[in-house]
Amino acid sequence: GAGVSQTPSNKVTEKGKYVELRCDPISGHTALYWYRQSLGQGPEFLIYFQGTGAADDSGLPNDRFFAVRPEGSVSTLKIQRTERGDSAVYLCASSPTSSTAFSEQFFGPGTRLTVL
Amino acid sequence: GNSVTQMEGPVTLSEEAFLTINCTYTATGYPSLFWYVQYPGEGLQLLLKATKADDKGSNKGFEATYRKETTSFHLEKGSVQVSDSAVYFCARGTGNQFYFGTGTSLTVIP
């Protein structure tokens, strides 16, 4: 079956613009995670969804970042008034359950965002 | 705080050499521990995991043992191959969050 997909694979935008990044999780996976990976760093947790609700958004860096998952499947990460420091690879992962003790996270290929 | 510290790279080894990549963690409670691998041009994928103290995770000849007393989860392989060249990430999961290390790049030369 299909894995986690993310679109676009690359996004170049100008400072101050609005961007949306999309994640299609594995069908049936209830948990969905967004991460940000800067060059030379490990993925940094942003937000976690269980179903349609954001169960934990403590990793979002500021109020310019927002994510939704209205039907409990596809999720969109939205970034307003982009800044050069937002440039990174944004990773999405899904999991059949929310328990990290028993469930593997399956990662998408990421969206590389470049803010000029 | 909660963090994961892993050995800095890059690491370059000859084929059939022994590999160790160190990983230590700080956490409250009893996290689950993971090693993820990222092969060139591919996404992150789970290599192995351990969910409680003294558990040993193993896969593809790699092993790591959950050591609560030293808060460590070092990755080892007895004989590396060229195809093991990749970036390796140690991670711990607590509640709904994963915390990743910075990654260790491994290059295996024939």
XYZ file of N, CA and C in Angstrom:
678
model
N 0.828 -1.204 0.000
C 0.000 0.000 0.000
C 0.848 1.233 0.000
N 0.228 2.371 -0.219
C 0.949 3.630 -0.302
C 1.447 4.046 1.069
N 2.577 4.713 1.062
C 3.119 5.256 2.296
C 2.596 6.654 2.521
N 3.253 7.374 3.410
C 2.913 8.766 3.676
C 3.410 9.614 2.508
N 2.545 10.452 1.984
C 2.979 11.341 0.905
C 2.843 12.795 1.337
N 3.735 13.618 0.797
C 3.736 15.032 1.109
C 3.869 15.833 -0.175
N 3.108 16.904 -0.241
C 3.202 17.790 -1.401
C 3.217 19.238 -0.954
N 3.928 20.109 -1.676
C 4.866 19.758 -2.733
C 6.148 19.179 -2.160
N 7.005 18.669 -2.995
C 8.281 18.152 -2.509
C 9.243 19.304 -2.247
N 9.099 20.353 -3.021
C 9.897 21.555 -2.845
C 9.002 22.779 -2.968
N 9.265 23.765 -2.127
C 8.509 25.008 -2.185
C 9.472 26.165 -1.951
N 9.511 27.076 -2.921
C 10.313 28.282 -2.768
C 9.345 29.454 -2.703
N 9.517 30.292 -1.699
C 8.625 31.425 -1.529
C 9.416 32.643 -1.094
N 8.766 33.770 -1.103
C 9.423 34.996 -0.681
C 9.031 35.329 0.747
N 9.919 35.989 1.407
C 9.669 36.444 2.780
C 8.347 37.190 2.847
N 7.539 36.835 3.850
C 6.265 37.508 4.045
C 5.085 36.805 3.418
N 5.343 35.815 2.569
C 4.246 35.111 1.904
C 3.669 34.024 2.810
N 2.497 33.540 2.383
C 1.790 32.457 3.076
C 2.011 31.152 2.316
N 2.260 30.047 3.040
C 2.432 28.750 2.393
C 1.605 27.689 3.094
N 1.238 26.678 2.313
C 0.535 25.516 2.843
C 1.280 24.265 2.405
N 1.491 23.387 3.347
C 2.165 22.120 3.076
C 1.181 21.001 3.408
N 1.111 20.018 2.504
C 0.090 18.990 2.652
C 0.704 17.645 3.005
N -0.025 16.888 3.822
C 0.404 15.536 4.198
C -0.770 14.566 4.026
N -0.514 13.488 3.290
C -1.479 12.398 3.175
C -0.944 11.204 3.957
N -1.536 10.883 5.082
C -1.002 9.780 5.897
C -1.397 8.431 5.306
N -0.874 7.397 5.896
C -1.270 6.042 5.518
C -2.733 5.844 5.918
N -3.489 5.250 5.019
C -4.914 5.067 5.263
C -5.159 4.298 6.560
N -6.056 4.840 7.378
C -6.392 4.161 8.629
C -5.562 4.581 9.815
N -4.469 5.307 9.577
C -3.646 5.768 10.701
C -4.343 6.932 11.400
N -4.523 6.808 12.708
C -5.245 7.836 13.439
C -4.328 8.955 13.933
N -3.075 8.642 14.153
C -2.143 9.647 14.670
C -1.336 10.246 13.525
N -1.129 11.559 13.585
C -0.361 12.268 12.561
C 0.517 13.304 13.235
N 1.749 13.378 12.800
C 2.750 14.252 13.414
C 3.386 15.129 12.334
N 3.694 16.351 12.722
C 4.515 17.238 11.884
C 5.831 17.519 12.616
N 6.911 17.511 11.837
C 8.235 17.834 12.349
C 8.897 18.833 11.402
N 9.890 19.527 11.933
C 10.713 20.404 11.114
C 12.168 19.972 11.276
N 12.875 19.831 10.169
C 14.271 19.407 10.218
C 15.130 20.447 9.527
N 15.950 21.107 10.309
C 16.903 22.059 9.752
C 18.177 21.324 9.375
N 18.971 21.947 8.541
C 20.183 21.306 8.026
C 21.100 20.880 9.171
N 21.490 19.611 9.141
C 22.418 19.105 10.149
C 21.794 18.806 11.495
N 20.484 18.873 11.557
C 19.786 18.622 12.815
C 18.833 17.445 12.680
N 18.380 16.932 13.812
C 17.344 15.926 13.786
C 15.981 16.573 13.673
N 14.973 15.801 13.347
C 13.612 16.340 13.278
C 13.175 16.914 14.619
N 12.494 18.029 14.554
C 12.005 18.729 15.747
C 10.481 18.679 15.737
N 9.909 18.168 16.806
C 8.465 18.017 16.905
C 7.743 19.354 16.817
N 6.675 19.392 16.022
C 5.855 20.596 15.921
C 4.471 20.396 16.525
N 3.735 19.373 16.010
C 2.345 19.208 16.405
C 1.935 17.764 16.178
N 0.990 17.314 16.982
C 0.490 15.955 16.898
C -1.040 15.975 16.864
N -1.611 15.207 15.949
C -3.059 15.037 15.828
C -3.438 13.613 16.197
N -4.507 13.488 16.956
C -5.145 12.198 17.154
C -6.544 12.363 16.572
N -6.780 11.739 15.425
C -8.034 11.996 14.730
C -8.044 13.403 14.149
N -9.103 14.123 14.403
C -9.246 15.465 13.847
C -8.659 16.549 14.731
N -8.432 16.232 15.985
C -8.010 17.260 16.927
C -6.518 17.316 17.137
N -6.030 18.538 17.346
C -4.615 18.724 17.665
C -4.417 18.403 19.140
N -3.910 17.221 19.425
C -3.761 16.785 20.811
C -2.589 17.473 21.506
N -1.611 17.908 20.729
C -0.430 18.531 21.311
C 0.201 19.436 20.264
N 0.107 20.741 20.470
C 0.725 21.682 19.529
C 1.845 22.467 20.186
N 2.424 21.898 21.221
C 3.429 22.617 22.001
C 4.717 22.889 21.245
N 4.932 22.187 20.135
C 6.150 22.388 19.366
C 6.061 23.483 18.318
N 4.886 24.011 18.073
C 4.767 25.086 17.087
C 5.552 26.297 17.598
N 6.445 26.847 16.785
C 7.353 27.888 17.284
C 6.679 29.212 17.626
N 5.602 29.556 16.952
C 4.900 30.816 17.210
C 3.556 30.791 16.506
N 2.790 31.868 16.635
C 1.420 31.855 16.108
C 1.357 32.030 14.591
N 2.492 32.111 13.918
C 2.458 32.114 12.445
C 2.235 30.707 11.888
N 2.445 29.713 12.733
C 2.305 28.320 12.325
C 0.965 27.780 12.808
N 0.299 27.064 11.909
C -0.999 26.478 12.258
C -1.170 25.216 11.430
N -1.849 24.227 11.970
C -2.094 22.997 11.215
C -3.516 22.534 11.452
N -4.082 21.889 10.443
C -5.438 21.370 10.542
C -5.484 19.958 9.998
N -6.519 19.257 10.429
C -6.765 17.894 9.936
C -8.268 17.667 10.016
N -9.022 18.355 9.189
C -10.468 18.475 9.371
C -11.254 17.167 9.307
N -10.786 16.188 8.544
C -11.539 14.938 8.426
C -10.783 13.769 9.015
N -9.744 14.049 9.751
C -9.002 12.982 10.395
C -8.099 12.200 9.480
N -7.865 12.741 8.281
C -6.963 12.060 7.351
C -5.880 13.041 6.898
N -6.111 13.712 5.786
C -5.138 14.675 5.264
C -4.944 15.830 6.243
N -3.699 16.272 6.334
C -3.390 17.422 7.197
C -2.671 18.486 6.382
N -2.895 19.737 6.760
C -2.221 20.862 6.122
C -1.512 21.686 7.189
N -0.247 21.934 6.963
C 0.531 22.833 7.823
C 0.567 24.187 7.125
N 0.179 25.218 7.851
C 0.063 26.552 7.265
C 1.041 27.492 7.959
N 1.763 28.240 7.171
C 2.727 29.189 7.723
C 2.428 30.562 7.142
N 2.141 31.509 8.025
C 1.847 32.876 7.606
C 3.099 33.725 7.701
N 3.148 34.756 6.881
C 4.232 35.759 6.938
C 5.586 35.066 7.095
N 5.897 34.212 6.140
C 7.110 33.397 6.234
C 8.353 34.255 6.428
N 9.299 33.679 7.162
C 10.587 34.310 7.419
C 11.693 33.387 6.922
N 12.868 33.967 6.685
C 13.971 33.156 6.163
C 14.311 32.015 7.118
N 14.130 32.246 8.399
C 14.416 31.216 9.390
C 13.461 30.035 9.344
N 12.366 30.155 8.584
C 11.435 29.042 8.436
C 11.945 28.016 7.420
N 12.988 28.346 6.697
C 13.541 27.425 5.696
C 14.015 26.151 6.372
N 13.491 25.028 5.902
C 13.791 23.720 6.505
C 13.064 22.657 5.693
N 13.284 21.412 6.081
C 12.472 20.324 5.538
C 11.378 20.027 6.553
N 10.145 20.029 6.099
C 9.002 19.759 6.968
C 8.563 18.315 6.727
N 8.610 17.529 7.798
C 8.309 16.108 7.721
C 6.965 15.818 8.350
N 6.267 14.891 7.739
C 5.006 14.400 8.290
C 5.175 12.913 8.580
N 4.566 12.450 9.649
C 4.606 11.025 9.978
C 3.229 10.604 10.447
N 2.874 9.360 10.217
C 1.619 8.845 10.732
C 1.857 7.532 11.458
N 0.898 7.192 12.292
C 1.023 6.015 13.140
C -0.362 5.447 13.381
N -0.465 4.120 13.467
C -1.800 3.549 13.676
C -2.385 3.855 15.051
N -1.488 4.129 16.046
C -1.991 4.505 17.366
C -1.174 5.668 17.873
N -1.555 6.196 19.009
C -0.839 7.336 19.558
C 0.226 6.941 20.568
N 0.318 5.666 20.850
C 1.248 5.247 21.887
C 2.632 5.028 21.316
N 3.596 5.813 21.762
C 4.950 5.627 21.250
C 5.556 4.331 21.767
N 4.927 3.740 22.789
C 5.493 2.506 23.328
C 5.276 1.343 22.376
N 4.244 1.411 21.545
C 3.917 0.233 20.771
C 3.833 0.481 19.280
N 3.975 1.699 18.846
C 3.659 1.974 17.453
C 4.758 2.754 16.761
N 5.125 2.283 15.621
C 6.127 2.935 14.799
C 5.508 4.136 14.080
N 6.305 5.170 13.910
C 5.903 6.287 13.076
C 6.452 6.070 11.670
N 5.598 6.278 10.674
C 5.987 6.143 9.273
C 6.121 7.550 8.688
N 7.288 7.839 8.172
C 7.580 9.190 7.722
C 7.376 9.353 6.221
N 6.939 10.543 5.850
C 6.900 10.930 4.453
C 8.257 11.431 3.999
N 8.390 11.737 2.712
C 9.676 12.187 2.171
C 10.009 13.625 2.523
N 9.019 14.376 3.009
C 9.277 15.756 3.408
C 9.006 16.771 2.317
N 8.780 18.008 2.746
C 8.693 19.160 1.852
C 9.838 20.095 2.213
N 10.669 20.394 1.217
C 11.768 21.334 1.454
C 11.265 22.736 1.181
N 11.196 23.540 2.238
C 10.734 24.924 2.117
C 11.929 25.862 2.131
N 11.986 26.733 1.142
C 13.028 27.745 1.071
C 12.358 29.115 1.016
N 12.699 29.937 1.973
C 12.159 31.296 2.030
C 13.268 32.262 1.630
N 13.055 32.968 0.542
C 14.086 33.878 0.013
C 13.986 35.262 0.642
N 15.460 18.476 31.671
C 14.687 18.532 30.454
C 14.679 17.196 29.752
N 14.118 17.197 28.569
C 14.039 15.977 27.773
C 14.872 16.149 26.525
N 15.878 15.310 26.334
C 16.700 15.459 25.150
C 17.378 14.146 24.811
N 17.920 14.137 23.616
C 18.675 12.989 23.123
C 20.018 13.505 22.615
N 21.079 12.884 23.049
C 22.419 13.266 22.611
C 23.065 12.073 21.931
N 23.512 12.271 20.715
C 24.172 11.174 20.033
C 25.508 11.622 19.493
N 26.345 10.626 19.249
C 27.696 10.855 18.814
C 27.721 11.665 17.529
N 28.595 12.632 17.505
C 28.694 13.444 16.308
C 29.446 12.700 15.220
N 29.088 12.962 14.012
C 29.795 12.373 12.886
C 30.640 13.419 12.196
N 30.984 13.177 10.955
C 30.683 11.933 10.261
C 31.619 10.801 10.665
N 31.124 9.593 10.493
C 31.897 8.394 10.777
C 32.195 7.692 9.454
N 33.452 7.344 9.264
C 33.859 6.608 8.063
C 34.523 5.315 8.492
N 34.025 4.196 7.988
C 34.561 2.879 8.337
C 34.825 2.075 7.081
N 35.725 1.151 7.202
C 35.943 0.188 6.124
C 34.922 -0.933 6.240
N 34.601 -1.526 5.124
C 33.670 -2.657 5.118
C 34.139 -3.734 6.095
N 33.182 -4.320 6.793
C 33.392 -5.370 7.790
C 33.915 -4.851 9.122
N 34.064 -3.566 9.276
C 34.489 -3.013 10.572
C 33.332 -3.050 11.556
N 33.666 -2.895 12.844
C 32.673 -2.850 13.913
C 32.194 -1.416 14.083
N 30.880 -1.279 14.258
C 30.280 0.054 14.391
C 29.666 0.231 15.769
N 29.936 1.379 16.374
C 29.189 1.833 17.548
C 28.831 3.294 17.339
N 27.570 3.615 17.523
C 27.129 5.009 17.552
C 26.463 5.211 18.907
N 27.053 6.104 19.706
C 26.557 6.313 21.059
C 25.325 7.198 21.097
N 24.417 6.878 22.010
C 23.227 7.689 22.218
C 22.880 7.660 23.700
N 22.672 8.829 24.273
C 22.187 8.921 25.638
C 20.974 9.831 25.656
N 20.161 9.663 26.672
C 18.935 10.446 26.736
C 18.714 10.965 28.144
N 17.950 12.005 28.236
C 17.433 12.472 29.515
C 15.918 12.504 29.394
N 15.256 12.051 30.396
C 13.798 12.023 30.343
C 13.247 11.781 31.723
N 12.034 12.255 31.922
C 11.295 11.849 33.098
C 10.487 10.617 32.706
N 10.294 9.730 33.618
C 9.526 8.529 33.324
C 10.328 7.499 32.553
N 9.620 6.692 31.791
C 10.238 5.573 31.096
C 9.903 5.641 29.608
N 10.761 6.333 28.861
C 10.467 6.499 27.439
C 10.708 5.225 26.647
N 10.150 5.175 25.461
C 10.543 4.183 24.475
C 11.700 4.764 23.669
N 12.581 3.900 23.209
C 13.783 4.349 22.507
C 13.841 3.748 21.110
N 14.372 4.526 20.181
C 14.335 4.140 18.770
C 15.635 4.533 18.073
N 15.961 3.783 17.044
C 16.932 4.216 16.050
C 16.229 4.270 14.704
N 16.324 5.432 14.066
C 15.811 5.612 12.712
C 17.003 5.773 11.770
N 16.803 5.379 10.512
C 17.863 5.490 9.519
C 17.320 6.211 8.291
N 18.166 7.028 7.713
C 17.799 7.751 6.492
C 18.848 7.456 5.435
N 18.489 6.609 4.475
C 19.387 6.307 3.373
C 19.375 7.452 2.373
N 20.429 7.599 1.610
C 20.504 8.727 0.655
C 19.283 8.805 -0.240
N 18.649 9.963 -0.257
C 17.506 10.196 -1.128
C 16.195 9.589 -0.648
N 16.200 9.044 0.549
C 14.990 8.408 1.072
C 14.521 9.065 2.366
N 13.308 8.727 2.790
C 12.787 9.255 4.039
C 13.257 8.465 5.245
N 12.974 8.992 6.406
C 13.312 8.304 7.654
C 12.550 6.989 7.758
N 13.247 5.949 8.218
C 12.547 4.701 8.469
C 13.064 4.085 9.756
N 12.160 3.397 10.447
C 12.530 2.799 11.718
C 13.522 1.662 11.495
N 14.603 1.657 12.268
C 15.589 0.580 12.207
C 15.323 -0.436 13.317
N 15.178 0.061 14.548
C 14.880 -0.818 15.670
C 14.359 0.005 16.835
N 13.790 -0.709 17.816
C 13.238 -0.005 18.960
C 13.291 -0.888 20.204
N 13.156 -0.244 21.357
C 13.062 -0.949 22.631
C 12.118 -0.159 23.522
N 11.224 -0.847 24.187
C 10.175 -0.142 24.918
C 10.362 -0.165 26.428
N 11.275 -0.982 26.946
C 11.497 -0.956 28.392
C 12.935 -1.330 28.692
N 13.326 -1.066 29.913
C 14.707 -1.284 30.335
C 15.137 -2.725 30.088
N 16.370 -2.865 29.608
C 17.030 -4.134 29.311
C 16.532 -4.800 28.032
N 15.537 -4.221 27.395
C 15.125 -4.721 26.079
C 16.260 -4.511 25.077
N 16.372 -5.439 24.155
C 17.319 -5.281 23.053
C 16.542 -5.228 21.762
N 16.725 -4.165 20.998
C 16.150 -4.074 19.667
C 17.175 -4.548 18.663
N 16.718 -5.248 17.608
C 17.663 -5.706 16.597
C 16.989 -5.761 15.238
N 17.788 -5.508 14.210
C 17.282 -5.533 12.840
C 18.462 -5.368 11.892
N 18.485 -6.141 10.842
C 19.505 -6.048 9.790
C 20.927 -6.122 10.344
N 21.120 -6.860 11.425
C 22.445 -7.000 12.020
C 22.786 -5.915 13.018
N 21.939 -4.884 13.128
C 22.126 -3.828 14.112
C 21.463 -4.233 15.428
N 22.060 -3.787 16.527
C 21.483 -4.033 17.843
C 21.631 -2.797 18.715
N 20.701 -2.639 19.657
C 20.830 -1.601 20.678
C 20.087 -2.084 21.915
N 20.685 -1.863 23.084
C 20.092 -2.312 24.343
C 19.711 -1.104 25.183
N 18.519 -1.104 25.691
C 17.967 -0.034 26.528
C 18.594 -0.160 27.910
N 19.501 0.758 28.246
C 20.206 0.725 29.524
C 19.706 1.856 30.406
N 18.848 1.512 31.352
C 18.263 2.549 32.203
C 19.314 3.129 33.139
N 20.220 2.299 33.608
C 21.190 2.765 34.601
C 22.169 3.776 34.026
N 22.430 3.665 32.737
C 23.327 4.631 32.091
C 22.569 5.554 31.141
N 21.273 5.461 31.113
C 20.391 6.198 30.187
C 20.969 6.218 28.783
N 21.254 5.027 28.273
C 21.880 4.934 26.953
C 21.166 3.932 26.063
N 21.409 4.080 24.774
C 20.812 3.184 23.775
C 21.765 3.170 22.582
N 22.956 2.665 22.808
C 24.000 2.697 21.782
C 23.711 1.715 20.663
N 23.954 2.144 19.441
C 23.732 1.306 18.262
C 25.026 0.589 17.900
N 24.925 -0.710 17.626
C 26.116 -1.489 17.275
C 25.823 -2.412 16.102
N 26.883 -2.671 15.335
C 26.824 -3.695 14.294
C 28.209 -4.301 14.166
N 28.241 -5.613 14.113
C 29.531 -6.290 14.136
C 30.335 -6.161 12.860
N 29.666 -6.024 11.727
C 30.374 -6.008 10.444
C 29.563 -5.173 9.457
N 29.989 -3.929 9.252
C 29.201 -3.047 8.404
C 29.451 -3.320 6.925
N 28.464 -2.962 6.135
C 28.539 -3.111 4.695
C 28.403 -1.731 4.037
N 28.821 -1.664 2.777
C 28.708 -0.400 2.045
C 27.261 0.096 2.047
N 26.334 -0.839 1.968
C 24.910 -0.481 1.918
C 24.384 0.099 3.231
N 25.179 0.050 4.285
C 24.786 0.663 5.571
C 25.064 2.155 5.602
N 25.693 2.687 4.582
C 25.974 4.120 4.523
C 24.659 4.900 4.556
N 24.523 5.750 5.562
C 23.261 6.454 5.786
C 23.460 7.408 6.966
N 22.391 8.129 7.302
C 22.391 8.944 8.523
C 21.500 8.236 9.543
N 22.004 8.088 10.750
C 21.314 7.360 11.809
C 20.873 8.335 12.894
N 19.603 8.235 13.291
C 19.034 9.124 14.298
C 18.559 8.307 15.481
N 19.002 8.675 16.656
C 18.482 8.127 17.897
C 17.275 8.964 18.300
N 16.253 8.337 18.869
C 15.060 9.086 19.266
C 14.443 8.449 20.494
N 13.742 9.279 21.254
C 12.993 8.727 22.367
C 11.573 9.238 22.291
N 10.645 8.382 22.692
C 9.241 8.750 22.664
C 8.676 8.743 24.060
N 8.061 9.867 24.416
C 7.388 9.975 25.701
C 6.034 10.623 25.462
N 4.987 9.967 25.899
C 3.667 10.513 25.627
C 3.432 10.577 24.137
N 3.138 11.750 23.635
C 2.835 11.921 22.216
C 4.000 12.518 21.437
N 5.114 12.695 22.072
C 6.210 13.392 21.415
C 7.421 12.497 21.223
N 8.061 12.699 20.080
C 9.344 12.104 19.805
C 10.401 13.191 19.882
N 11.531 12.877 20.489
C 12.677 13.768 20.480
C 13.814 13.052 19.785
N 14.370 13.698 18.759
C 15.426 13.090 17.961
C 16.788 13.690 18.305
N 17.815 12.881 18.152
C 19.171 13.388 18.189
C 19.490 14.096 16.883
N 20.682 14.631 16.784
C 21.066 15.424 15.617
C 21.479 14.577 14.420
N 21.604 13.267 14.620
C 21.958 12.404 13.503
C 23.454 12.172 13.398
N 23.826 10.974 12.989
C 25.226 10.612 12.761
C 25.348 10.044 11.363
N 26.160 10.694 10.540
C 26.356 10.226 9.173
C 27.416 9.139 9.143
N 27.087 8.017 8.541
C 28.011 6.882 8.416
C 28.311 6.642 6.940
N 29.596 6.557 6.630
C 30.026 6.168 5.290
C 30.884 4.934 5.418
N 30.511 3.881 4.682
C 31.294 2.650 4.692
C 31.982 2.517 3.340
N 33.301 2.385 3.384
C 34.061 2.299 2.141
C 34.511 0.861 1.893
N 34.509 0.443 0.629
C 34.870 -0.947 0.324
C 36.342 -1.228 0.604
